[in-house]
Amino acid sequence: MLLPEGYGLYPGHPNLGGYVRFFNLSTGAFVRVHLPLFDDHVVLDSTDGLLLLLRHPDTAIRLLHPFTGDIAELPPVWPLLPQIKPGISRYLTAEMKVQELDFFLRGVCAAVSVNTAGTIAVMLGIDIKRRVAYATAGDQRWFLSDWELPHLQARTMSFQGKLYATAVNPADKINVYYICRIDPPQPSAEGNHSLTLQPPRMLVKSPLLVGFGNAHLVECGSELMLAGFTDVSLAHLAVYKVSDLIKGKVVPLTDIGDHAIFFEEHGLCVSAKGFPSISGNSIICRRRSFQMVETGDFNPLLGRRAMQPACPRIDQYDLGSGTWSPAIDEDVYSDVTPASPYTLAHHIFTCCYRSYWNKGLMVCAAIIPDWSLKPNLRIGGDGWM
């Protein structure tokens, strides 16, 4: 996984000299690699140890193996826009094209597969539009699914070359969760060397505990897991094996070994063996605070300052004991920028926020993730993603 350096040191920053750092989620090993191509590339996603890059200004997608330097060339994504936004003008400047693609850059999830003939296929889950784009290395253009994803409960995620999503049906009267899978594109039945993308395959339709909220799919070891809160008070968390849910076994796990799951916008899992400062058999996430704190506004009716809930914290939930403890010392969700140096847990948690992760920023409510040093890559106040 690409390490967010903090201090605004995004990949390609002059102070990094063309180097970026990666860390292994299992062993905790850190590697420094020279990748000068970030001068005109932006990272969109990371999957299976590969980096999905977008080149500016032609919007070409490139799949990079950071340690071998191998690159798979994929088509520009700009031609997708008229398919998603009919009526869009073809006569736009490069900067205007990037601005129009902000929906794509804010929420893409990549899945990479290689067939028996060695053809590299890439699927891009465009969550905000509930569509999937796909292409193979060497194609001239991207193709767009002729179907929509269901109503998503969390970001799509990649696992073993496929896309997975959690969803709900608004028509259901009970809290039923669906898990669906999008398989890689397959040769068309017409035999004209084209590929087709089949609609999502429903794997799980399961009633879970009320208040489960936004359930996150996370790869933990070699298993696909579903993690989330079990009640509306957000006091307890649960983890399920997706393979168990497929069999109709709705039993939460109480032990995930030395693994620690991080989740927010995205989810990831690390091994406590490789990161001694992180406890195993735990989940690290944002948790609502139940403490009340004074505001700066004096309330004359009460004769004291008004009260409001304290800012959320990043806490750690022990699956064995069901207890909470602080995971990150920094006050991430206040309006004050946390002091450095940052904890390792804060660096890892930042990987769950792509809009901070690819900009060399540490996740913090006081920091707006924009390209302050690359104004030509800025979109509004939120940067590329």
Short mmCIF file of N, CA and C in Angstrom, two decimals, residues 245-326:
data_model
loop_
_atom_site.label_atom_id
_atom_site.label_comp_id
_atom_site.label_asym_id
_atom_site.label_seq_id
_atom_site.Cartn_x
_atom_site.Cartn_y
_atom_site.Cartn_z
N LEU A 245 -22.05 -16.16 5.27
CA LEU A 245 -23.32 -15.54 4.90
C LEU A 245 -23.90 -16.17 3.64
N ILE A 246 -23.03 -16.54 2.71
CA ILE A 246 -23.49 -17.19 1.48
C ILE A 246 -24.18 -18.51 1.82
N LYS A 247 -23.69 -19.19 2.85
CA LYS A 247 -24.28 -20.47 3.28
C LYS A 247 -25.50 -20.27 4.18
N GLY A 248 -25.85 -19.02 4.48
CA GLY A 248 -26.97 -18.76 5.36
C GLY A 248 -26.61 -18.76 6.83
N LYS A 249 -25.33 -18.77 7.15
CA LYS A 249 -24.86 -18.79 8.53
C LYS A 249 -24.58 -17.36 8.98
N VAL A 250 -25.50 -16.77 9.76
CA VAL A 250 -25.37 -15.38 10.20
C VAL A 250 -24.85 -15.39 11.64
N VAL A 251 -23.58 -15.70 11.79
CA VAL A 251 -22.95 -15.79 13.12
C VAL A 251 -21.70 -14.93 13.10
N PRO A 252 -21.64 -13.89 13.93
CA PRO A 252 -20.45 -13.02 13.93
C PRO A 252 -19.24 -13.74 14.52
N LEU A 253 -18.07 -13.31 14.06
CA LEU A 253 -16.82 -13.85 14.57
C LEU A 253 -16.43 -13.13 15.86
N THR A 254 -15.82 -13.85 16.76
CA THR A 254 -15.29 -13.23 17.97
C THR A 254 -13.77 -13.21 17.96
N ASP A 255 -13.17 -13.80 16.92
CA ASP A 255 -11.71 -13.85 16.86
C ASP A 255 -11.26 -13.83 15.40
N ILE A 256 -10.52 -12.80 15.03
CA ILE A 256 -9.93 -12.73 13.69
C ILE A 256 -8.41 -12.83 13.77
N GLY A 257 -7.93 -13.46 14.85
CA GLY A 257 -6.50 -13.70 15.00
C GLY A 257 -5.73 -12.41 15.23
N ASP A 258 -4.57 -12.32 14.61
CA ASP A 258 -3.71 -11.14 14.82
C ASP A 258 -4.05 -10.01 13.85
N HIS A 259 -5.20 -10.09 13.20
CA HIS A 259 -5.58 -9.06 12.23
C HIS A 259 -6.26 -7.88 12.92
N ALA A 260 -6.07 -6.72 12.32
CA ALA A 260 -6.78 -5.50 12.75
C ALA A 260 -7.41 -4.88 11.51
N ILE A 261 -8.71 -4.65 11.58
CA ILE A 261 -9.45 -4.08 10.46
C ILE A 261 -9.59 -2.57 10.66
N PHE A 262 -9.26 -1.81 9.64
CA PHE A 262 -9.50 -0.36 9.62
C PHE A 262 -10.61 -0.10 8.61
N PHE A 263 -11.58 0.74 8.96
CA PHE A 263 -12.54 1.13 7.94
C PHE A 263 -13.10 2.52 8.19
N GLU A 264 -13.38 3.19 7.09
CA GLU A 264 -14.10 4.46 7.07
C GLU A 264 -14.75 4.55 5.69
N GLU A 265 -14.20 5.35 4.76
CA GLU A 265 -14.74 5.33 3.40
C GLU A 265 -14.37 4.02 2.71
N HIS A 266 -13.16 3.55 2.95
CA HIS A 266 -12.68 2.27 2.45
C HIS A 266 -12.24 1.44 3.64
N GLY A 267 -12.02 0.16 3.41
CA GLY A 267 -11.56 -0.71 4.48
C GLY A 267 -10.28 -1.41 4.09
N LEU A 268 -9.46 -1.72 5.08
CA LEU A 268 -8.27 -2.52 4.86
C LEU A 268 -7.94 -3.28 6.14
N CYS A 269 -7.06 -4.25 6.02
CA CYS A 269 -6.72 -5.10 7.15
C CYS A 269 -5.22 -5.24 7.23
N VAL A 270 -4.66 -5.13 8.44
CA VAL A 270 -3.22 -5.29 8.64
C VAL A 270 -2.99 -6.40 9.67
N SER A 271 -1.78 -6.91 9.69
CA SER A 271 -1.40 -7.92 10.67
C SER A 271 -0.67 -7.26 11.82
N ALA A 272 -1.13 -7.54 13.04
CA ALA A 272 -0.48 -6.97 14.22
C ALA A 272 0.95 -7.51 14.38
N LYS A 273 1.25 -8.65 13.76
CA LYS A 273 2.61 -9.18 13.83
C LYS A 273 3.59 -8.23 13.13
N GLY A 274 3.12 -7.59 12.07
CA GLY A 274 3.97 -6.66 11.35
C GLY A 274 3.94 -5.26 11.91
N PHE A 275 2.93 -4.96 12.74
CA PHE A 275 2.77 -3.63 13.32
C PHE A 275 2.54 -3.77 14.82
N PRO A 276 3.62 -3.90 15.60
CA PRO A 276 3.49 -4.17 17.04
C PRO A 276 2.69 -3.11 17.80
N SER A 277 2.60 -1.89 17.29
CA SER A 277 1.86 -0.84 18.00
C SER A 277 0.35 -0.97 17.81
N ILE A 278 -0.09 -1.92 16.98
CA ILE A 278 -1.51 -2.12 16.71
C ILE A 278 -1.94 -3.47 17.26
N SER A 279 -3.03 -3.49 18.00
CA SER A 279 -3.50 -4.73 18.62
C SER A 279 -4.28 -5.58 17.61
N GLY A 280 -4.08 -6.89 17.69
CA GLY A 280 -4.82 -7.80 16.84
C GLY A 280 -6.23 -8.04 17.35
N ASN A 281 -7.01 -8.79 16.57
CA ASN A 281 -8.40 -9.11 16.90
C ASN A 281 -9.20 -7.85 17.23
N SER A 282 -9.04 -6.83 16.39
CA SER A 282 -9.67 -5.55 16.68
C SER A 282 -10.14 -4.86 15.41
N ILE A 283 -10.99 -3.86 15.60
CA ILE A 283 -11.46 -3.00 14.52
C ILE A 283 -11.18 -1.56 14.91
N ILE A 284 -10.60 -0.81 14.00
CA ILE A 284 -10.27 0.60 14.25
C ILE A 284 -11.10 1.45 13.29
N CYS A 285 -11.89 2.36 13.85
CA CYS A 285 -12.79 3.15 13.02
C CYS A 285 -13.19 4.43 13.76
N ARG A 286 -13.92 5.27 13.07
CA ARG A 286 -14.45 6.48 13.70
C ARG A 286 -15.60 6.11 14.61
N ARG A 287 -15.61 6.69 15.81
CA ARG A 287 -16.67 6.39 16.77
C ARG A 287 -17.24 7.69 17.32
N ARG A 288 -18.55 7.77 17.34
CA ARG A 288 -19.22 8.95 17.87
C ARG A 288 -18.94 9.09 19.36
N SER A 289 -18.63 10.31 19.78
CA SER A 289 -18.38 10.56 21.20
C SER A 289 -19.69 10.79 21.94
N PHE A 290 -19.77 10.28 23.16
CA PHE A 290 -20.96 10.48 23.99
C PHE A 290 -20.71 11.55 25.05
N GLN A 291 -19.54 12.18 25.01
CA GLN A 291 -19.23 13.24 25.95
C GLN A 291 -19.77 14.57 25.43
N MET A 292 -20.12 15.45 26.35
CA MET A 292 -20.58 16.79 26.01
C MET A 292 -19.49 17.79 26.41
N VAL A 293 -19.25 18.75 25.54
CA VAL A 293 -18.22 19.76 25.81
C VAL A 293 -18.82 21.14 25.62
N GLU A 294 -18.21 22.13 26.26
CA GLU A 294 -18.68 23.51 26.14
C GLU A 294 -18.29 24.09 24.79
N THR A 295 -19.17 24.92 24.25
CA THR A 295 -18.87 25.67 23.03
C THR A 295 -18.38 27.06 23.43
N GLY A 296 -18.06 27.87 22.45
CA GLY A 296 -17.61 29.23 22.74
C GLY A 296 -18.76 30.20 22.93
N ASP A 297 -20.00 29.72 22.77
CA ASP A 297 -21.17 30.60 22.85
C ASP A 297 -21.78 30.57 24.25
N PHE A 298 -21.95 31.75 24.85
CA PHE A 298 -22.56 31.84 26.18
C PHE A 298 -24.08 31.86 26.04
N ASN A 299 -24.76 31.00 26.81
CA ASN A 299 -26.22 30.92 26.80
C ASN A 299 -26.76 31.67 28.02
N PRO A 300 -27.36 32.87 27.82
CA PRO A 300 -27.83 33.66 28.98
C PRO A 300 -28.96 32.98 29.74
N LEU A 301 -29.75 32.14 29.07
CA LEU A 301 -30.85 31.46 29.75
C LEU A 301 -30.32 30.42 30.73
N LEU A 302 -29.22 29.76 30.35
CA LEU A 302 -28.64 28.75 31.23
C LEU A 302 -27.60 29.34 32.17
N GLY A 303 -27.14 30.54 31.85
CA GLY A 303 -26.11 31.16 32.68
C GLY A 303 -24.75 30.52 32.51
N ARG A 304 -24.54 29.85 31.40
CA ARG A 304 -23.25 29.20 31.13
C ARG A 304 -23.11 29.00 29.62
N ARG A 305 -21.98 28.49 29.25
CA ARG A 305 -21.75 28.22 27.83
C ARG A 305 -22.61 27.05 27.36
N ALA A 306 -23.00 27.10 26.10
CA ALA A 306 -23.79 26.01 25.52
C ALA A 306 -22.94 24.75 25.42
N MET A 307 -23.62 23.61 25.41
CA MET A 307 -22.94 22.32 25.33
C MET A 307 -23.23 21.66 23.98
N GLN A 308 -22.29 20.87 23.53
CA GLN A 308 -22.48 20.11 22.30
C GLN A 308 -21.68 18.81 22.40
N PRO A 309 -22.06 17.80 21.59
CA PRO A 309 -21.30 16.55 21.64
C PRO A 309 -19.85 16.78 21.23
N ALA A 310 -18.95 16.08 21.88
CA ALA A 310 -17.54 16.16 21.52
C ALA A 310 -17.31 15.59 20.13
N CYS A 311 -16.21 15.95 19.51
CA CYS A 311 -15.88 15.45 18.18
C CYS A 311 -15.70 13.94 18.21
N PRO A 312 -16.02 13.26 17.11
CA PRO A 312 -15.77 11.82 17.06
C PRO A 312 -14.28 11.52 17.25
N ARG A 313 -13.99 10.30 17.63
CA ARG A 313 -12.61 9.87 17.82
C ARG A 313 -12.35 8.61 16.99
N ILE A 314 -11.08 8.33 16.79
CA ILE A 314 -10.68 7.07 16.17
C ILE A 314 -10.37 6.11 17.30
N ASP A 315 -11.24 5.15 17.51
CA ASP A 315 -11.09 4.20 18.61
C ASP A 315 -10.90 2.79 18.09
N GLN A 316 -10.51 1.94 19.01
CA GLN A 316 -10.23 0.53 18.69
C GLN A 316 -11.19 -0.35 19.48
N TYR A 317 -11.85 -1.26 18.77
CA TYR A 317 -12.83 -2.15 19.39
C TYR A 317 -12.25 -3.56 19.45
N ASP A 318 -12.16 -4.11 20.65
CA ASP A 318 -11.66 -5.47 20.83
C ASP A 318 -12.80 -6.46 20.63
N LEU A 319 -12.67 -7.31 19.62
CA LEU A 319 -13.76 -8.24 19.30
C LEU A 319 -13.95 -9.30 20.38
N GLY A 320 -12.89 -9.62 21.11
CA GLY A 320 -13.01 -10.64 22.14
C GLY A 320 -13.75 -10.16 23.37
N SER A 321 -13.42 -8.95 23.83
CA SER A 321 -14.02 -8.43 25.07
C SER A 321 -15.18 -7.47 24.82
N GLY A 322 -15.31 -6.97 23.57
CA GLY A 322 -16.36 -6.00 23.28
C GLY A 322 -16.13 -4.64 23.90
N THR A 323 -14.86 -4.29 24.14
CA THR A 323 -14.53 -3.02 24.79
C THR A 323 -13.82 -2.09 23.81
N TRP A 324 -13.91 -0.78 24.12
CA TRP A 324 -13.29 0.25 23.29
C TRP A 324 -12.08 0.84 24.01
N SER A 325 -11.11 1.30 23.21
CA SER A 325 -9.96 2.03 23.74
C SER A 325 -9.47 2.97 22.64
N PRO A 326 -8.77 4.06 23.01
CA PRO A 326 -8.27 4.99 21.98
C PRO A 326 -7.29 4.29 21.05
#
